[in-house]
Coordinates of C-alpha atoms and ligand atoms in Angstrom, one line a residue:
M1 CA -5.1 36.9 -70.6
K2 CA -6.8 40.0 -72.1
E3 CA -4.3 42.8 -71.7
V4 CA -5.9 46.3 -71.3
K5 CA -4.2 49.3 -72.9
S6 CA -4.3 52.2 -70.2
P7 CA -6.3 55.1 -71.1
K8 CA -5.0 58.1 -73.3
K9 CA -4.0 60.2 -70.6
P10 CA -2.2 63.6 -71.5
L11 CA 1.1 61.8 -72.7
I12 CA 2.7 64.9 -73.4
Y13 CA 2.3 65.8 -69.8
Y14 CA 4.4 62.8 -69.1
Y15 CA 7.1 63.5 -71.7
G16 CA 7.3 66.9 -70.2
M17 CA 8.0 65.5 -66.9
A18 CA 10.6 63.1 -68.4
M19 CA 12.5 66.1 -70.1
L20 CA 12.7 68.0 -66.4
I21 CA 13.9 65.0 -64.9
I22 CA 16.6 64.6 -67.3
F23 CA 17.4 68.3 -67.3
L24 CA 17.5 68.1 -63.5
F25 CA 20.1 65.2 -63.6
N26 CA 22.5 67.0 -65.9
M27 CA 22.5 69.7 -63.9
V28 CA 22.8 68.7 -60.4
V29 CA 23.7 64.8 -60.0
S30 CA 25.9 64.4 -63.2
P31 CA 28.3 67.3 -62.0
M32 CA 28.7 65.6 -58.7
L33 CA 29.6 62.3 -60.1
M34 CA 32.2 64.1 -62.5
K35 CA 33.4 66.1 -59.6
G36 CA 36.8 64.3 -59.3
R37 CA 38.8 64.8 -62.6
I38 CA 40.0 61.7 -64.0
V39 CA 43.4 61.6 -65.6
E40 CA 44.9 58.7 -67.2
V41 CA 48.6 58.5 -66.9
D42 CA 51.6 55.9 -68.0
Y43 CA 53.4 54.1 -65.3
G44 CA 56.1 56.4 -65.3
T45 CA 54.5 59.2 -64.0
F46 CA 53.0 57.1 -61.1
M47 CA 56.8 56.1 -60.3
K48 CA 57.9 60.0 -60.7
M49 CA 55.0 61.3 -58.4
T50 CA 56.0 58.2 -56.2
D51 CA 59.6 59.7 -55.5
E52 CA 58.6 62.9 -55.4
K53 CA 56.5 61.9 -52.5
N54 CA 53.5 63.4 -54.5
I55 CA 50.8 60.6 -53.7
G56 CA 47.9 61.5 -51.5
R57 CA 45.9 58.2 -51.5
V58 CA 46.3 55.2 -53.4
Q59 CA 44.2 52.2 -54.0
M60 CA 45.1 49.0 -55.8
D61 CA 42.6 47.2 -57.8
S62 CA 43.3 44.3 -59.7
A63 CA 43.4 45.8 -62.9
E64 CA 44.6 49.3 -62.2
I65 CA 46.1 51.5 -59.5
I66 CA 43.7 54.7 -58.7
F67 CA 45.6 57.8 -56.9
T68 CA 45.4 61.0 -56.3
D69 CA 48.1 63.8 -55.9
K70 CA 49.2 65.0 -52.2
E71 CA 46.7 68.4 -53.1
E72 CA 43.8 66.1 -54.0
T73 CA 43.4 68.2 -57.4
A74 CA 42.5 65.1 -59.4
I75 CA 42.4 61.1 -59.5
Y76 CA 44.7 59.4 -61.7
T77 CA 44.8 55.9 -62.7
T78 CA 47.1 53.7 -64.5
G79 CA 48.0 50.2 -65.1
I80 CA 49.4 47.4 -62.8
M81 CA 53.1 46.6 -63.4
N82 CA 55.2 43.8 -61.7
D83 CA 56.8 46.2 -59.5
P84 CA 58.0 44.3 -56.1
G85 CA 59.0 47.2 -54.0
L86 CA 56.0 49.5 -54.7
T87 CA 54.4 49.1 -51.4
E88 CA 57.2 50.1 -49.7
R89 CA 58.0 52.8 -51.8
L90 CA 54.8 54.3 -51.5
Y91 CA 54.9 53.9 -47.8
D92 CA 57.9 55.9 -47.8
A93 CA 56.2 58.4 -49.8
G94 CA 53.6 58.9 -47.2
A95 CA 50.7 57.6 -49.3
V96 CA 47.7 56.6 -47.7
F97 CA 46.2 53.5 -48.5
A98 CA 42.7 53.6 -49.2
K99 CA 39.6 51.6 -50.4
D100 CA 37.3 54.0 -51.3
I101 CA 38.7 56.3 -54.1
E102 CA 35.5 56.9 -56.4
R103 CA 35.9 54.4 -59.4
P104 CA 36.5 57.1 -62.4
T105 CA 33.2 56.6 -64.4
S106 CA 33.9 55.9 -68.3
P107 CA 32.0 58.3 -70.7
L108 CA 29.5 55.2 -71.5
M109 CA 28.7 55.0 -67.9
S110 CA 28.1 58.7 -67.9
I111 CA 25.8 58.4 -70.6
F112 CA 23.8 55.9 -69.0
L113 CA 23.9 57.8 -65.5
S114 CA 22.4 61.0 -67.2
V115 CA 20.3 59.9 -70.0
I116 CA 19.2 56.0 -70.0
L117 CA 18.8 56.0 -66.3
P118 CA 16.2 59.1 -66.1
M119 CA 14.4 57.5 -69.0
L120 CA 14.3 54.0 -67.1
I121 CA 12.6 56.2 -64.4
F122 CA 10.3 57.5 -66.3
I123 CA 8.9 54.8 -68.2
A124 CA 8.5 52.6 -64.8
L125 CA 6.6 55.8 -63.6
G126 CA 4.6 55.9 -66.4
Q127 CA 3.9 52.4 -66.3
Y128 CA 2.9 52.5 -62.7
V129 CA 0.6 55.6 -63.1
G130 CA -0.9 53.8 -66.0
R131 CA -1.9 50.9 -64.0
K132 CA -3.0 53.1 -61.0
L133 CA -5.4 55.0 -63.5
T134 CA -6.7 51.6 -65.2
E135 CA -7.7 50.1 -61.5
R136 CA -9.4 53.2 -60.7
A137 CA -11.2 53.7 -64.2
G138 CA -12.7 50.1 -63.8
G139 CA -11.8 48.3 -60.9
P140 CA -10.1 45.0 -60.7
N141 CA -12.9 42.9 -62.4
A142 CA -13.3 45.3 -65.6
M143 CA -9.9 46.0 -66.3
M144 CA -7.6 43.7 -64.4
F145 CA -9.2 40.6 -66.3
G146 CA -8.1 37.7 -64.1
K147 CA -4.9 38.6 -62.5
S148 CA -3.8 35.9 -60.5
N149 CA -3.1 37.1 -57.0
A150 CA -1.0 34.1 -55.8
K151 CA 0.9 34.9 -53.1
V152 CA 4.7 34.0 -53.5
Y153 CA 6.5 32.6 -50.6
V154 CA 10.0 32.7 -50.9
Q155 CA 11.5 30.2 -48.7
S156 CA 13.9 32.7 -46.5
T157 CA 10.5 34.4 -45.5
E158 CA 8.5 31.7 -44.4
G159 CA 11.4 29.2 -43.2
I160 CA 9.3 26.3 -42.3
H161 CA 10.6 22.9 -42.1
F162 CA 9.7 19.5 -41.3
D163 CA 10.7 20.0 -37.7
D164 CA 8.0 22.5 -37.1
V165 CA 5.5 20.3 -37.9
A166 CA 4.9 17.9 -35.2
G167 CA 3.4 14.4 -35.4
E168 CA 2.0 13.4 -38.6
D169 CA 4.9 11.3 -39.5
E170 CA 3.4 9.4 -42.4
A171 CA 2.2 12.5 -44.2
K172 CA 6.1 13.7 -43.7
E173 CA 7.2 10.4 -45.2
S174 CA 5.1 10.8 -48.3
L175 CA 6.2 14.4 -48.7
K176 CA 9.9 13.8 -48.0
E177 CA 10.2 11.9 -51.6
I178 CA 8.9 15.2 -53.1
V179 CA 11.7 17.0 -51.5
D180 CA 14.1 14.3 -52.3
Y181 CA 12.6 14.8 -55.9
L182 CA 13.2 18.2 -56.2
H183 CA 16.6 18.3 -54.9
N184 CA 17.8 15.5 -57.2
P185 CA 15.6 14.8 -60.4
K186 CA 18.2 13.1 -61.9
K187 CA 17.8 10.0 -59.6
Y188 CA 14.2 9.7 -60.5
T189 CA 14.3 10.2 -64.3
D190 CA 17.2 7.7 -64.6
V191 CA 15.1 4.9 -63.6
G192 CA 12.1 6.2 -65.5
A193 CA 10.0 7.2 -62.4
S194 CA 8.0 10.5 -62.9
M195 CA 6.6 12.0 -59.7
P196 CA 2.9 12.6 -58.9
K197 CA 1.7 15.6 -60.7
G198 CA -0.5 16.4 -57.8
L199 CA -0.7 15.4 -54.1
L200 CA -4.3 15.6 -52.0
L201 CA -3.5 16.3 -48.3
V202 CA -6.7 15.3 -46.9
G203 CA -7.7 15.8 -43.0
P204 CA -9.7 17.8 -40.7
P205 CA -9.2 21.8 -40.4
G206 CA -6.4 22.6 -38.3
T207 CA -4.3 19.7 -38.8
G208 CA -1.1 21.1 -40.3
K209 CA -1.9 20.7 -43.9
T210 CA -0.7 24.0 -45.1
M211 CA 2.1 23.9 -42.7
L212 CA 3.3 20.6 -44.3
A213 CA 3.1 21.9 -48.1
K214 CA 5.0 25.2 -46.9
A215 CA 7.5 22.5 -45.3
V216 CA 8.3 20.8 -48.6
A217 CA 9.1 24.3 -50.1
G218 CA 11.1 24.9 -47.2
E219 CA 13.2 21.8 -47.2
A220 CA 13.4 21.9 -51.1
N221 CA 14.4 25.2 -51.1
V222 CA 11.8 26.5 -53.9
P223 CA 9.5 29.0 -54.4
F224 CA 6.1 28.3 -53.0
F225 CA 2.9 29.6 -54.3
S226 CA -0.2 29.5 -52.3
M227 CA -3.9 30.4 -53.2
S228 CA -6.9 29.2 -51.9
G229 CA -9.9 27.3 -54.0
S230 CA -12.3 30.0 -52.9
E231 CA -10.0 32.7 -54.6
F232 CA -10.9 31.5 -57.9
V233 CA -14.4 31.4 -57.8
E234 CA -15.1 34.8 -59.2
M235 CA -18.4 36.7 -59.8
F236 CA -17.9 36.6 -63.5
V237 CA -17.7 33.5 -65.7
G238 CA -14.3 32.9 -67.1
M239 CA -12.2 34.8 -64.8
G240 CA -11.3 32.1 -62.7
A241 CA -10.3 30.2 -65.2
S242 CA -7.9 32.8 -66.4
K243 CA -6.7 33.1 -62.7
V244 CA -5.8 29.3 -63.1
R245 CA -4.2 30.0 -66.3
D246 CA -1.8 32.7 -64.9
L247 CA -0.9 30.8 -61.8
F248 CA 0.4 28.0 -64.0
K249 CA 2.1 30.5 -66.5
Q250 CA 3.9 31.9 -63.3
A251 CA 4.7 28.7 -61.6
K252 CA 6.3 27.4 -65.1
E253 CA 8.6 30.1 -65.3
K254 CA 9.6 29.6 -61.6
A255 CA 10.1 25.8 -61.6
P256 CA 10.9 23.8 -59.7
C257 CA 8.4 25.2 -57.6
I258 CA 5.4 24.0 -55.1
V259 CA 2.1 25.2 -56.0
F260 CA -0.3 25.2 -53.1
I261 CA -4.2 24.9 -53.7
D262 CA -5.9 25.1 -50.3
E263 CA -9.5 24.4 -49.8
I264 CA -9.7 22.9 -53.6
D265 CA -13.1 21.5 -53.0
A266 CA -14.5 25.0 -53.3
I267 CA -13.5 24.4 -57.0
G268 CA -13.2 20.6 -57.5
K269 CA -16.8 19.9 -56.6
K270 CA -18.2 17.0 -58.2
R271 CA -20.0 18.3 -61.3
D272 CA -23.6 17.2 -60.8
G273 CA -24.7 18.3 -64.5
Q274 CA -27.7 20.3 -62.4
I275 CA -29.6 22.6 -64.6
G276 CA -28.2 26.0 -64.0
G277 CA -25.2 24.4 -62.1
N278 CA -22.4 27.1 -61.2
D279 CA -21.0 27.3 -64.9
E280 CA -18.0 29.7 -63.1
R281 CA -16.7 26.9 -60.9
E282 CA -17.1 24.0 -63.9
Q283 CA -14.8 26.3 -66.0
T284 CA -12.5 26.9 -63.4
L285 CA -12.2 23.4 -62.6
N286 CA -11.8 22.3 -66.3
Q287 CA -9.1 24.7 -66.7
L288 CA -7.2 23.3 -63.8
L289 CA -7.9 19.7 -65.5
T290 CA -6.4 21.4 -68.5
E291 CA -3.6 22.6 -67.0
M292 CA -2.7 19.6 -65.0
D293 CA -2.8 17.6 -68.2
G294 CA -0.7 20.2 -70.3
F295 CA 2.3 19.7 -68.2
E296 CA 4.6 16.8 -68.6
G297 CA 5.6 14.9 -65.6
N298 CA 8.9 15.9 -64.4
N299 CA 8.9 19.5 -65.0
G300 CA 9.5 20.6 -61.4
V301 CA 5.8 22.0 -60.6
I302 CA 4.4 19.9 -58.0
I303 CA 0.8 20.6 -57.2
L304 CA -0.3 20.1 -53.4
A305 CA -3.9 20.6 -52.6
A306 CA -5.5 20.6 -49.1
T307 CA -9.1 19.4 -48.6
N308 CA -11.3 18.3 -45.7
R309 CA -13.9 16.8 -47.5
P310 CA -12.4 14.4 -49.9
E311 CA -15.5 12.6 -51.0
S312 CA -17.1 15.8 -52.6
L313 CA -14.2 16.4 -54.9
D314 CA -15.0 15.5 -59.0
P315 CA -13.5 12.0 -59.8
A316 CA -11.8 13.8 -62.4
L317 CA -9.3 15.5 -60.1
T318 CA -8.5 12.4 -58.3
R319 CA -7.8 10.0 -61.0
P320 CA -4.4 9.1 -62.3
G321 CA -2.2 11.8 -63.8
R322 CA -3.9 14.5 -61.7
F323 CA -4.1 14.4 -57.9
D324 CA -3.4 10.7 -57.8
R325 CA -1.6 10.6 -54.4
R326 CA -3.2 11.4 -51.3
V327 CA -1.7 12.1 -48.2
P328 CA -3.8 11.7 -45.0
V329 CA -3.1 14.3 -42.4
E330 CA -5.0 12.8 -39.6
L331 CA -5.7 14.5 -36.1
P332 CA -2.5 13.7 -33.9
D333 CA -2.5 11.0 -31.5
L334 CA -1.5 11.0 -28.0
A335 CA 2.4 11.3 -28.9
G336 CA 1.5 13.8 -31.6
R337 CA -0.1 15.8 -29.5
E338 CA 2.6 15.9 -26.8
A339 CA 5.0 16.6 -29.5
I340 CA 2.8 19.5 -30.9
L341 CA 2.8 21.1 -27.5
K342 CA 6.2 20.7 -27.4
V343 CA 7.1 22.7 -30.5
H344 CA 4.5 25.4 -29.7
A345 CA 6.0 25.5 -26.1
K346 CA 9.5 26.5 -27.3
K347 CA 8.0 29.9 -27.9
I348 CA 7.0 30.4 -24.4
R349 CA 8.7 30.2 -21.1
L350 CA 7.5 27.3 -18.7
S351 CA 7.5 26.6 -15.0
D352 CA 9.3 23.5 -13.8
D353 CA 5.8 21.7 -13.0
V354 CA 4.9 21.6 -16.8
D355 CA 4.4 17.9 -17.7
F356 CA 3.0 17.7 -21.4
H357 CA 2.2 14.1 -21.2
T358 CA -0.7 14.8 -18.9
I359 CA -1.7 17.7 -21.2
A360 CA -1.8 16.0 -24.2
R361 CA -3.8 13.5 -22.6
M362 CA -6.0 15.5 -21.2
A363 CA -6.6 17.4 -24.6
S364 CA -8.0 14.4 -26.3
G365 CA -9.3 14.7 -30.0
T366 CA -8.0 18.2 -30.5
S367 CA -6.1 19.4 -33.5
G368 CA -2.7 20.7 -33.8
A369 CA -4.4 24.5 -34.1
E370 CA -6.2 24.0 -31.0
L371 CA -3.2 22.8 -29.5
A372 CA -1.1 25.8 -30.4
N373 CA -4.1 27.9 -29.5
I374 CA -3.8 26.1 -26.0
V375 CA -0.3 27.0 -25.3
N376 CA -1.0 30.6 -26.4
E377 CA -4.0 30.8 -24.3
A378 CA -2.3 29.5 -21.0
A379 CA 0.7 32.3 -22.1
L380 CA -1.7 34.8 -22.0
R381 CA -3.4 33.6 -18.7
A382 CA 0.2 33.8 -16.9
V383 CA 0.5 37.4 -18.3
R384 CA -2.9 38.4 -16.7
S385 CA -1.8 37.0 -13.5
D386 CA 1.2 38.9 -13.6
R387 CA 3.5 35.9 -13.9
T388 CA 6.9 35.3 -16.1
V389 CA 6.5 31.6 -16.4
V390 CA 3.3 29.4 -17.6
T391 CA 2.3 26.7 -15.3
Q392 CA 0.5 23.9 -15.3
A393 CA -2.5 25.1 -14.0
D394 CA -2.3 27.8 -16.7
L395 CA -2.4 25.1 -19.5
E396 CA -5.0 22.8 -17.7
E397 CA -7.3 25.5 -17.5
S398 CA -6.5 26.8 -21.2
I399 CA -7.6 23.6 -22.4
E400 CA -11.3 24.0 -21.1
V401 CA -10.7 27.5 -22.5
V402 CA -10.2 26.3 -26.1
I403 CA -12.6 23.4 -25.8
A404 CA -15.9 25.3 -23.9
G405 CA -14.9 28.7 -23.9
Y406 CA -14.1 31.0 -21.3
Q407 CA -15.5 31.2 -18.0
K408 CA -18.6 33.8 -17.9
K409 CA -17.5 35.6 -15.0
N410 CA -20.9 37.3 -14.3
A411 CA -23.2 34.2 -15.5
I412 CA -26.6 34.3 -14.0
M413 CA -27.4 30.5 -12.7
S414 CA -29.5 30.5 -10.1
D415 CA -28.9 28.3 -6.8
S416 CA -31.2 25.8 -8.0
E417 CA -29.9 25.5 -11.4
K418 CA -26.5 25.3 -9.8
K419 CA -27.7 22.2 -7.8
V420 CA -29.3 20.7 -10.8
V421 CA -26.3 21.3 -12.8
S422 CA -23.8 19.6 -10.1
Y423 CA -26.0 16.5 -10.1
H424 CA -26.0 16.5 -13.8
E425 CA -22.4 16.3 -14.3
I426 CA -21.9 14.0 -11.1
G427 CA -24.8 11.7 -12.8
H428 CA -22.4 11.3 -16.0
A429 CA -19.2 10.8 -13.9
L430 CA -20.8 8.1 -11.5
V431 CA -22.4 6.2 -14.4
A432 CA -18.6 6.3 -15.8
A433 CA -16.7 5.4 -13.0
M434 CA -19.2 2.4 -11.9
Q435 CA -18.8 0.7 -15.3
S436 CA -15.3 -0.6 -15.1
H437 CA -14.6 -0.2 -18.8
S438 CA -15.5 3.3 -18.8
A439 CA -12.8 6.3 -18.8
P440 CA -12.2 8.1 -15.3
V441 CA -13.2 11.6 -15.2
Q442 CA -10.1 13.9 -14.8
K443 CA -12.2 16.7 -13.5
I444 CA -15.5 18.1 -13.3
T445 CA -16.4 22.2 -13.4
I446 CA -19.7 23.7 -13.0
I447 CA -18.5 27.0 -14.0
P448 CA -20.9 28.5 -17.2
R449 CA -18.9 29.2 -20.3
T450 CA -18.9 31.3 -23.1
S451 CA -19.7 28.5 -25.5
G452 CA -23.1 28.0 -23.4
A453 CA -22.2 25.3 -21.4
L454 CA -22.9 24.9 -18.1
G455 CA -20.7 22.4 -16.8
Y456 CA -17.6 20.4 -18.0
T457 CA -16.6 17.2 -17.9
M458 CA -13.1 16.1 -18.9
Q459 CA -12.8 12.5 -19.6
V460 CA -9.2 11.2 -19.8
E461 CA -8.4 8.1 -21.8
Q462 CA -5.1 6.2 -21.3
G463 CA -3.7 6.4 -24.3
D464 CA -5.4 6.4 -27.5
K465 CA -8.1 3.7 -28.5
V466 CA -8.4 2.4 -32.3
L467 CA -11.0 -0.1 -31.4
M468 CA -13.8 0.2 -28.9
T469 CA -15.8 -3.0 -28.1
K470 CA -19.3 -3.4 -28.1
Q471 CA -19.7 -3.2 -24.4
E472 CA -17.7 0.0 -24.0
I473 CA -20.1 1.9 -26.6
E474 CA -22.9 0.5 -24.9
N475 CA -21.4 1.9 -21.5
K476 CA -20.6 5.3 -23.2
I477 CA -24.5 5.6 -24.2
A478 CA -25.1 4.6 -20.4
T479 CA -22.8 7.5 -19.3
F480 CA -24.2 10.2 -21.6
T481 CA -27.5 9.1 -20.5
G482 CA -26.2 9.6 -16.8
G483 CA -26.6 13.4 -16.4
R484 CA -30.4 13.2 -17.3
A485 CA -31.0 10.2 -15.1
A486 CA -29.5 11.7 -12.1
E487 CA -31.8 14.9 -12.3
E488 CA -35.0 12.1 -12.8
I489 CA -33.8 10.4 -9.8
V490 CA -33.1 13.4 -7.5
F491 CA -35.4 16.0 -8.4
G492 CA -38.3 14.0 -10.4
E493 CA -37.7 16.6 -13.0
I494 CA -35.9 16.9 -16.1
T495 CA -34.7 19.8 -17.9
T496 CA -33.3 20.6 -21.3
G497 CA -29.8 20.6 -20.2
A498 CA -29.3 17.2 -21.8
S499 CA -29.9 17.8 -25.2
N500 CA -26.1 17.5 -26.3
D501 CA -25.8 14.3 -24.6
I502 CA -29.0 13.2 -26.3
E503 CA -27.6 13.7 -29.6
Q504 CA -24.4 12.3 -28.9
A505 CA -26.1 9.3 -27.2
T506 CA -28.2 8.8 -30.5
K507 CA -25.2 9.2 -32.9
L508 CA -23.5 6.2 -31.1
A509 CA -26.6 4.0 -31.0
R510 CA -27.4 4.6 -34.7
A511 CA -23.7 3.8 -35.7
M512 CA -23.6 0.4 -33.8
I513 CA -26.4 -0.6 -35.6
T514 CA -26.1 0.9 -39.1
R515 CA -22.5 0.9 -39.4
Y516 CA -20.7 -1.2 -36.9
G517 CA -23.2 -4.4 -37.4
M518 CA -23.4 -4.5 -33.8
S519 CA -27.2 -5.5 -33.9
E520 CA -28.8 -9.1 -34.1
E521 CA -31.3 -7.8 -36.7
F522 CA -29.1 -6.5 -39.2
D523 CA -25.8 -8.4 -38.7
M524 CA -23.0 -7.0 -40.9
V525 CA -25.4 -5.2 -43.3
A526 CA -24.4 -1.4 -44.0
M527 CA -27.3 0.8 -43.8
E528 CA -25.2 3.9 -43.9
T529 CA -22.6 5.4 -45.4
V530 CA -20.3 8.3 -44.2
T531 CA -20.1 11.2 -46.4
N532 CA -18.2 13.7 -44.5
Q533 CA -15.6 12.2 -42.7
Y534 CA -13.7 15.0 -41.5
L535 CA -16.5 17.6 -40.9
G536 CA -18.9 16.5 -38.2
G537 CA -19.1 12.8 -40.1
D538 CA -22.7 13.3 -41.6
T539 CA -24.1 10.1 -42.8
T540 CA -27.0 8.9 -45.6
L541 CA -29.2 6.1 -45.1
A542 CA -29.0 3.6 -47.7
C543 CA -31.7 1.3 -47.2
S544 CA -35.5 0.9 -48.1
A545 CA -38.1 2.5 -45.9
D546 CA -39.1 -0.2 -44.0
T547 CA -35.4 -1.2 -42.8
Q548 CA -35.3 2.4 -41.5
K549 CA -38.4 2.0 -39.4
E550 CA -36.7 -0.9 -37.9
I551 CA -33.5 0.9 -37.4
D552 CA -34.9 3.6 -35.8
R553 CA -37.2 1.3 -33.3
R554 CA -34.0 -0.4 -32.6
V555 CA -31.9 2.8 -32.1
V556 CA -34.8 3.9 -29.5
E557 CA -34.5 0.3 -27.6
L558 CA -31.1 0.4 -27.5
V559 CA -30.7 4.2 -25.8
K560 CA -33.6 3.3 -23.4
E561 CA -31.9 0.1 -21.9
Q562 CA -28.8 2.1 -21.1
H563 CA -30.6 4.5 -20.0
E564 CA -32.6 2.4 -17.5
K565 CA -29.0 0.9 -16.6
A566 CA -27.8 4.5 -15.7
R567 CA -30.6 5.0 -13.5
Q568 CA -30.0 1.8 -11.7
I569 CA -26.4 2.4 -11.0
L570 CA -27.5 5.9 -9.9
K571 CA -30.2 4.5 -7.5
D572 CA -27.5 1.8 -6.3
N573 CA -25.0 4.5 -5.4
R574 CA -27.8 7.3 -4.0
G575 CA -25.6 8.2 -1.1
K576 CA -22.1 8.7 -3.1
L577 CA -24.4 10.7 -5.9
D578 CA -25.4 13.1 -3.0
E579 CA -22.0 13.2 -1.3
L580 CA -20.3 14.0 -4.9
A581 CA -23.1 16.6 -5.9
S582 CA -22.8 18.4 -2.8
F583 CA -19.1 18.8 -3.2
L584 CA -19.4 19.8 -6.5
Y585 CA -21.9 22.1 -5.6
E586 CA -20.0 23.7 -3.2
K587 CA -16.5 23.8 -4.8
E588 CA -17.8 24.0 -8.3
T589 CA -14.8 22.2 -9.2
I590 CA -13.9 18.6 -8.5
T591 CA -10.7 16.7 -9.8
G592 CA -10.4 12.9 -10.9
E593 CA -8.3 12.3 -7.5
E594 CA -11.2 13.9 -5.3
F595 CA -13.9 12.0 -7.0
M596 CA -12.2 8.8 -6.4
E597 CA -11.3 9.4 -2.9
I598 CA -15.0 10.2 -2.1
L599 CA -16.2 7.3 -4.2
G600 CA -13.7 4.9 -2.4
K601 CA -14.4 6.3 1.2
E602 CA -16.5 3.6 3.1
E603 CA -20.2 5.3 3.6
G604 CA -21.1 6.4 6.7
Ligands
LIG701 P1 -4.8 23.3 -41.9 O1 -4.2 23.7 -43.1 O2 -5.0 21.7 -42.0 O3 -6.4 23.9 -41.6 P2 -2.8 24.7 -40.7 O4 -1.7 24.2 -41.6 O5 -3.2 26.0 -41.4 O6 -3.9 23.7 -40.7 O7 -2.5 25.0 -39.3 C1 -2.9 26.1 -38.4 C2 -2.1 26.2 -37.4 O8 -2.3 24.9 -36.1 C3 -0.4 26.3 -37.6 O9 -0.3 27.3 -37.9 C4 0.4 25.6 -36.4 O10 0.7 26.5 -35.5 C5 -0.8 24.8 -35.9 N1 -0.4 23.3 -36.1 C6 -1.1 22.3 -36.9 N2 -1.0 21.2 -36.9 C7 0.3 21.5 -36.3 C8 1.5 20.4 -36.4 N3 1.6 19.1 -36.9 N4 3.0 20.6 -35.6 C9 2.9 22.2 -35.2 N5 1.7 22.9 -35.5 C10 0.7 22.2 -35.8
LIG702 ZN1 -24.7 16.2 -19.9

């Protein structure tokens, strides 16, 4: 690291100041400290003064007795003797047993106080001023070359433990080993096992990766260094690398400790050897690799890193000896969601009607961060309506708020638009309900949201599903097309309201063919690979142009089939469609029960 000298400011000025401080100190503070005169006496004098009842206060220390005379003219000290009746005699002499008699300062001490302390103060002051000047002179980039600004959390301030992270049991299991190792490294070294140097926490945003890393530090009771990958990437080449060096230097001094690098993909992206590639990032990455190779295993520095795009990481980072263990941190399942809700609900006052199981079921697909947000949003809603407890309704409404945005209070939706939206949403729901395998709806609202959605359908799945059958996917596609189908049948006209439906239906249809092997033509051949599993799931095609054409044709065919099916279902149930749509149109919201009730009623 490049050390920079402070500029030559009038140093004489500082020396002058130091002299002044020393002078003042000697004049004012020292006399105060020395006020009580200290007299060292032998034990005989002490006994004599006791007999003469000339003891004011007395204090017994382990090595000496400190006391004053009746008039408090001076402080005396004497050694300790084995003197059994002393306490009683002192009591009889009317002495006050004290604890606060100022310990007489030794001459050495007084030199320290009057000379060395002010000097130290001065030096610290000088350095502080010097640093300030350096900063001002050139800004951090010119002078403070590559000083790392890793935040150090000491466990007591953070205090996050595994209990605070709900669900994610598999991830915790993996990390518990690290905690155990930090507690008792000998157990591992005895067998000859060495801990992985780096662990990669992989998963979608908001699933608690940062929290888990902090919890490891919290459980192991070791310091926690945290830095985001993007903080390493600086404007000037070489600075990121020197930050890495600095971070590791600090960490090694504090070992055992946890170093956490968030968003490691910011520096760890594949080096693609492009002309004019990002030199700075590559240097930073190289430095990180060097540092990781540089320290031996078992030195107590454990590096945790988080990313949501593991596939973009440079293979050099993930090979053995570096980040060789991968800990998946997935979106929580039903039980996980319920547990996360409960953890966050500890902070709020709940009414008795709250049922977390239902909330967790309604909030399928949400991350831990979103669930935390839902709980907080519910609490805010309770406050807004002047209640002191959070109710089930608060929580239910918050799910919609977090997923679809706030209700637009003064949204402009004309009457005819409202009618179209009612039919559109009921179209989805009715198609879903008529296909035995599709999930029933929980609730539909046609209140415009700040996210731009005009209506919102909450689908409820019974528990989490891992596998989907071909039939179920097809039904899902049909459900997506149900909104548009209703518009066609009722109004003979189509709107732009189906753009999202179209996107999702297409995605599903394409995945069936290219990834799930659910078409006769292509059998079990992968035509696509997922490149971005955790952020939207982008895919790249891996087939010839001819095949692409064929795939596109098949996708269109598949969606068309399902669209036709949806239309047919709605035509067959036209009466129910009208009935349900007008109910929604009037009430603006319909629950799953109301829906099923109307659906089950005899038509008439
Ligand atoms: P990530 O690093 O994966 O993006 P964070 O660890 O920063 O996510 O999580 C963000 C917030 O979400 C946390 O502060 C916490 O309130 C909440 N959260 C996420 N996952 C969980 C979980 N499993 N248990 C409890 N709270 C969670
Ligand atoms: Zn729709």
